[in-house]
Amino acid sequence: MAKRRATRQPTTFRSSWKGQIRFGLVSFAVQAVNTSSKSGGDIHFNQLHEPCHSRIRYKKVCPIHGEVSQDEIVSGYEYEKGKYVIFEKDELDELRPESERALSIDTFISPGEIDPIFLDGRAYYLIPDTAEAQEPYVLFREAMKRQKRWGVGHAVMFGRDQLSLVRPIDQLLCMSLLNYEAEVRKPQDLEDDVADPKLAPRKIGLAEKLIETWTEDDFDFSAYQDTYQDKLKELIDAKVAGREIVAPAADAEEPQVINLMEALQASVRQRKPRESASASRSGTSTRRGPRAAGRKTRSRTKRAS
């Protein structure tokens, strides 16, 4: 007798937004779950009054009536000095019909066609919100994968008309929020701050060699981890236990680099041969973190200039 396949339980992550995804006349319900899991793991500090260590509190205060509760606060627009028109939350929500609150896909683009500078840093996994949404969700996920296309659309979410990028990642659709073009500062606005020195061909060749030497064909993003949080927790535990705080040993002083060419040559020599892919997979990789490697190269270049 064949064993019955176990049914996978749905996720219980808290959604940040619920709505419809619309492709032409096809729509299906989704909920958005933040891709970041940092909210509960980071260490947060409170501000205290130094003489008594009492916690500093922030209160919402009316200059006439004193402290007020959240349910007494409304939104107002100042149309003249000291004069406001008042809006209830329902009025703002009803500014656009329900049909416009769906994430409508306006066009499909090739991956990489939008510069990362337009990403505003917020990203969400989209998952079907109803049983009926499962089939169209999977249908468009697979079609986008096969066509190698990403969707660009807009919806009213988080209190504004939001531009969004939708792309398939593994078995999910992912929504990344975008800034509008008018909201992003143009590089031309700052180009006058960058000089245009004449570069010697040998220096350009060395810079290219440096990039080639430090390039990894089998990049493993999971190798980078936040060690600062671990060190911070150790410091907190030591303070709570009343132990003496021992500062970490200072890094050995780096040799002085007197010019850019020497910095480039030393950086090329500094990079050790990459370990084999099998060694990396077995956990013996000793990769230097991006901040450490970049910091060392930048500091030498700065002194050289």
Coordinates of C-alpha atoms in Angstrom, one line a residue:
M1 CA 0.0 0.0 0.0
A2 CA 1.4 3.3 -1.1
K3 CA 2.2 5.9 1.5
R4 CA 0.1 9.0 1.5
R5 CA 2.1 12.1 0.7
A6 CA 2.2 14.6 3.5
T7 CA 0.5 17.9 2.9
R8 CA 2.7 21.0 3.4
Q9 CA 1.3 23.4 5.9
P10 CA 0.9 27.1 4.7
T11 CA 3.2 29.7 6.1
T12 CA 2.1 31.9 9.0
F13 CA 4.3 35.0 8.3
R14 CA 2.6 38.3 8.9
S15 CA 1.6 40.0 5.6
S16 CA 2.5 43.6 4.9
W17 CA -0.1 44.1 2.2
K18 CA -3.0 42.3 0.6
G19 CA -4.4 43.0 -2.8
Q20 CA -4.9 41.8 -6.4
I21 CA -2.3 41.2 -9.1
R22 CA -3.8 42.1 -12.5
F23 CA -2.4 40.9 -15.8
G24 CA -4.9 42.4 -18.4
L25 CA -8.3 40.8 -17.6
V26 CA -6.8 38.1 -15.3
S27 CA -6.4 38.9 -11.6
F28 CA -5.8 36.9 -8.5
A29 CA -5.5 37.7 -4.8
V30 CA -2.0 37.8 -3.1
Q31 CA -0.5 38.8 0.1
A32 CA 2.9 40.4 0.5
V33 CA 5.4 39.1 3.1
N34 CA 8.6 41.1 3.7
T35 CA 11.7 39.4 2.4
S36 CA 13.7 40.7 5.3
S37 CA 13.8 38.7 8.5
K38 CA 15.9 41.2 10.5
S39 CA 13.0 42.7 12.5
G40 CA 13.3 40.3 15.5
G41 CA 17.0 39.5 15.4
D42 CA 18.8 42.8 15.8
I43 CA 19.9 44.3 19.1
H44 CA 18.3 47.6 19.8
F45 CA 19.3 50.2 22.4
N46 CA 17.0 52.5 24.4
Q47 CA 17.8 56.1 25.2
L48 CA 18.2 56.8 28.9
H49 CA 18.7 59.8 31.1
E50 CA 22.3 59.5 32.3
P51 CA 21.9 60.6 35.9
C52 CA 19.1 58.2 36.8
H53 CA 19.0 55.7 33.8
S54 CA 15.3 56.3 33.4
R55 CA 14.1 55.6 29.9
I56 CA 13.4 58.7 27.6
R57 CA 9.8 58.7 26.5
Y58 CA 8.3 60.4 23.5
K59 CA 4.7 61.6 23.8
K60 CA 2.3 63.1 21.3
V61 CA 1.3 66.4 22.9
C62 CA -1.3 69.1 21.9
P63 CA -0.2 72.6 23.0
I64 CA -3.7 73.2 24.4
H65 CA -4.8 69.9 25.8
G66 CA -1.6 68.2 26.6
E67 CA -0.9 64.5 25.8
V68 CA -3.3 62.9 23.4
S69 CA -4.1 59.3 22.4
Q70 CA -3.6 57.9 18.9
D71 CA -7.4 57.6 18.2
E72 CA -7.7 61.4 18.7
I73 CA -5.2 62.2 15.9
V74 CA -6.4 63.0 12.3
S75 CA -4.6 64.0 9.1
G76 CA -4.7 67.7 8.2
Y77 CA -3.4 69.8 5.3
E78 CA -2.2 73.3 6.0
Y79 CA -3.6 75.5 3.2
E80 CA -2.9 78.8 5.0
K81 CA -0.7 79.5 8.0
G82 CA -2.5 77.9 11.0
K83 CA -5.5 76.8 8.9
Y84 CA -6.1 73.1 8.0
V85 CA -8.5 71.0 6.1
I86 CA -9.1 67.7 8.0
F87 CA -9.2 64.2 6.4
E88 CA -10.5 61.1 8.0
K89 CA -8.7 57.8 7.1
D90 CA -11.7 56.5 5.2
E91 CA -11.8 59.6 3.0
L92 CA -8.2 59.0 1.9
D93 CA -8.8 55.3 1.4
E94 CA -11.8 56.1 -0.8
L95 CA -9.9 58.5 -2.9
R96 CA -9.4 55.8 -5.5
P97 CA -11.8 52.9 -6.2
E98 CA -11.0 49.3 -5.2
S99 CA -10.1 48.5 -8.8
E100 CA -7.2 50.9 -8.7
R101 CA -5.8 49.4 -5.5
A102 CA -4.8 46.2 -7.4
L103 CA -1.2 45.9 -8.6
S104 CA -1.7 46.2 -12.3
I105 CA 1.1 45.0 -14.5
D106 CA 1.5 47.6 -17.3
T107 CA 4.4 46.0 -19.2
F108 CA 7.0 43.2 -19.2
I109 CA 10.7 43.9 -19.5
S110 CA 14.0 41.9 -19.8
P111 CA 15.8 41.2 -16.5
G112 CA 18.3 44.0 -15.8
E113 CA 16.6 46.6 -17.9
I114 CA 15.9 48.7 -14.8
D115 CA 19.0 50.1 -13.1
P116 CA 19.2 49.0 -9.4
I117 CA 19.4 52.7 -8.4
F118 CA 15.7 52.9 -8.8
L119 CA 15.0 50.1 -6.2
D120 CA 13.9 51.8 -2.9
G121 CA 15.1 48.9 -0.7
R122 CA 11.7 47.3 0.1
A123 CA 11.0 43.8 -1.3
Y124 CA 8.2 41.4 -0.6
Y125 CA 7.4 37.8 -1.5
L126 CA 4.0 37.5 -3.0
I127 CA 2.0 34.3 -2.2
P128 CA -1.6 33.3 -3.2
D129 CA -4.2 34.6 -0.7
T130 CA -7.0 32.2 -1.8
A131 CA -7.4 28.7 -3.1
E132 CA -8.7 30.2 -6.4
A133 CA -5.5 32.3 -6.8
Q134 CA -3.2 29.2 -6.8
E135 CA -3.6 28.3 -10.5
P136 CA -3.2 31.8 -12.1
Y137 CA -0.3 32.5 -9.7
V138 CA 1.6 29.5 -10.8
L139 CA 0.7 30.0 -14.4
F140 CA 2.1 33.5 -14.6
R141 CA 5.1 32.5 -12.5
E142 CA 6.1 29.8 -15.0
A143 CA 5.3 31.9 -18.0
M144 CA 7.6 34.7 -16.7
K145 CA 10.3 32.2 -16.1
R146 CA 10.1 30.7 -19.5
Q147 CA 9.9 34.1 -21.3
K148 CA 12.7 35.5 -19.0
R149 CA 10.6 38.6 -18.3
W150 CA 9.8 40.8 -15.3
G151 CA 6.7 42.8 -14.8
V152 CA 6.4 46.5 -14.0
G153 CA 3.2 47.9 -12.6
H154 CA 1.7 50.2 -10.0
A155 CA -0.8 50.1 -7.2
V156 CA -2.0 52.3 -4.3
M157 CA -0.2 50.7 -1.3
F158 CA 1.4 52.0 1.9
G159 CA -0.3 55.4 1.5
R160 CA 0.9 56.3 -2.0
D161 CA 0.8 55.3 -5.7
Q162 CA 3.6 52.8 -5.7
L163 CA 5.7 51.7 -8.7
S164 CA 6.7 48.0 -8.5
L165 CA 8.8 45.4 -10.1
V166 CA 7.5 41.8 -10.1
R167 CA 9.8 38.9 -10.9
P168 CA 9.9 35.1 -10.3
I169 CA 12.4 33.8 -7.7
D170 CA 12.4 30.0 -7.3
Q171 CA 8.8 29.0 -6.7
L172 CA 7.6 32.5 -5.7
L173 CA 6.8 35.9 -7.2
C174 CA 8.8 38.7 -5.6
M175 CA 7.7 42.4 -5.6
S176 CA 10.4 45.1 -5.3
L177 CA 9.2 48.7 -4.8
L178 CA 10.7 51.3 -7.1
N179 CA 11.3 55.0 -7.0
Y180 CA 9.9 57.1 -9.8
E181 CA 12.5 58.6 -12.2
A182 CA 11.8 62.1 -10.9
E183 CA 12.6 60.9 -7.3
V184 CA 16.1 59.7 -8.2
R185 CA 19.0 62.2 -8.3
K186 CA 20.7 62.2 -11.7
P187 CA 24.4 61.3 -11.8
Q188 CA 24.9 64.4 -14.0
D189 CA 24.1 66.5 -11.0
L190 CA 27.3 65.4 -9.4
E191 CA 29.6 64.8 -12.3
D192 CA 31.3 68.2 -11.9
D193 CA 32.7 67.0 -8.6
V194 CA 34.7 64.3 -10.4
A195 CA 37.9 65.3 -12.2
D196 CA 39.0 63.8 -15.5
P197 CA 42.7 63.0 -15.2
K198 CA 44.6 61.4 -18.0
L199 CA 45.2 57.8 -17.1
A200 CA 48.3 55.9 -18.1
P201 CA 47.5 52.7 -20.0
R202 CA 49.7 50.7 -17.6
K203 CA 47.6 51.9 -14.6
I204 CA 44.3 50.9 -16.4
G205 CA 45.8 47.5 -17.2
L206 CA 46.8 47.0 -13.6
A207 CA 43.3 48.0 -12.4
E208 CA 41.8 45.5 -14.8
K209 CA 44.2 42.8 -13.6
L210 CA 43.1 43.6 -10.0
I211 CA 39.5 43.1 -10.9
E212 CA 40.2 39.9 -12.8
T213 CA 42.3 38.5 -9.9
W214 CA 39.6 39.3 -7.3
T215 CA 36.7 38.0 -9.4
E216 CA 34.9 34.8 -8.2
D217 CA 33.2 32.7 -10.8
D218 CA 31.3 30.7 -8.1
F219 CA 30.1 33.5 -5.8
D220 CA 28.6 32.3 -2.5
F221 CA 26.5 35.1 -0.9
S222 CA 25.9 33.0 2.2
A223 CA 29.5 33.2 3.1
Y224 CA 29.0 36.8 4.3
Q225 CA 27.6 37.0 7.8
D226 CA 27.0 39.8 10.3
T227 CA 29.6 39.2 13.0
Y228 CA 29.0 42.6 14.6
Q229 CA 25.8 41.5 16.2
D230 CA 27.6 38.5 17.7
K231 CA 30.3 40.7 19.1
L232 CA 27.7 43.1 20.4
K233 CA 25.9 40.3 22.2
E234 CA 29.1 39.1 23.8
L235 CA 29.8 42.7 25.0
I236 CA 26.3 43.0 26.5
D237 CA 26.6 39.6 28.3
A238 CA 30.0 40.7 29.7
K239 CA 28.5 43.9 31.0
V240 CA 25.5 42.2 32.6
A241 CA 27.8 39.7 34.3
G242 CA 30.1 42.4 35.5
R243 CA 33.1 41.0 33.6
E244 CA 36.1 43.1 32.5
I245 CA 35.7 44.3 28.9
V246 CA 38.8 43.3 26.9
A247 CA 39.3 45.2 23.7
P248 CA 40.1 43.1 20.6
A249 CA 43.8 43.2 19.5
A250 CA 44.5 46.0 17.0
D251 CA 45.2 45.0 13.5
A252 CA 48.8 45.0 12.4
E253 CA 49.8 48.4 10.9
E254 CA 49.6 48.2 7.2
P255 CA 52.7 49.2 5.2
Q256 CA 52.6 52.7 3.7
V257 CA 51.9 52.9 0.0
I258 CA 53.4 55.9 -1.6
N259 CA 51.6 56.0 -5.0
L260 CA 48.6 54.6 -6.8
M261 CA 50.7 52.3 -9.0
E262 CA 52.3 50.6 -6.0
A263 CA 48.8 50.2 -4.4
L264 CA 47.5 48.5 -7.5
Q265 CA 50.5 46.1 -7.7
A266 CA 50.3 45.3 -3.9
S267 CA 46.6 44.6 -4.2
V268 CA 47.1 42.2 -7.1
R269 CA 49.8 40.3 -5.0
Q270 CA 47.7 40.4 -1.9
R271 CA 44.9 38.2 -3.3
K272 CA 45.5 34.5 -2.6
P273 CA 44.6 31.9 -5.2
R274 CA 41.0 30.9 -4.9
E275 CA 40.2 27.6 -3.2
S276 CA 38.6 24.9 -5.2
A277 CA 34.8 24.8 -5.4
S278 CA 34.8 21.4 -3.5
A279 CA 36.8 23.0 -0.7
S280 CA 34.4 25.9 -0.4
R281 CA 31.4 23.5 -0.3
S282 CA 33.1 21.5 2.5
G283 CA 33.2 24.6 4.7
T284 CA 36.9 25.2 4.5
S285 CA 36.7 28.5 2.7
T286 CA 38.4 31.5 4.3
R287 CA 36.8 34.2 2.3
R288 CA 37.4 37.7 3.5
G289 CA 34.3 39.8 3.9
P290 CA 33.5 42.5 1.3
R291 CA 33.9 45.3 3.8
A292 CA 37.3 44.1 5.0
A293 CA 38.7 43.6 1.5
G294 CA 37.2 46.8 0.2
R295 CA 38.4 48.8 3.2
K296 CA 42.0 47.6 2.8
T297 CA 42.1 48.4 -0.9
R298 CA 40.4 51.8 -0.5
S299 CA 42.6 52.9 2.4
R300 CA 45.8 52.2 0.5
T301 CA 44.5 54.0 -2.5
K302 CA 43.5 57.0 -0.4
R303 CA 47.0 57.3 1.0
A304 CA 48.5 56.9 -2.4
S305 CA 46.5 59.8 -3.8

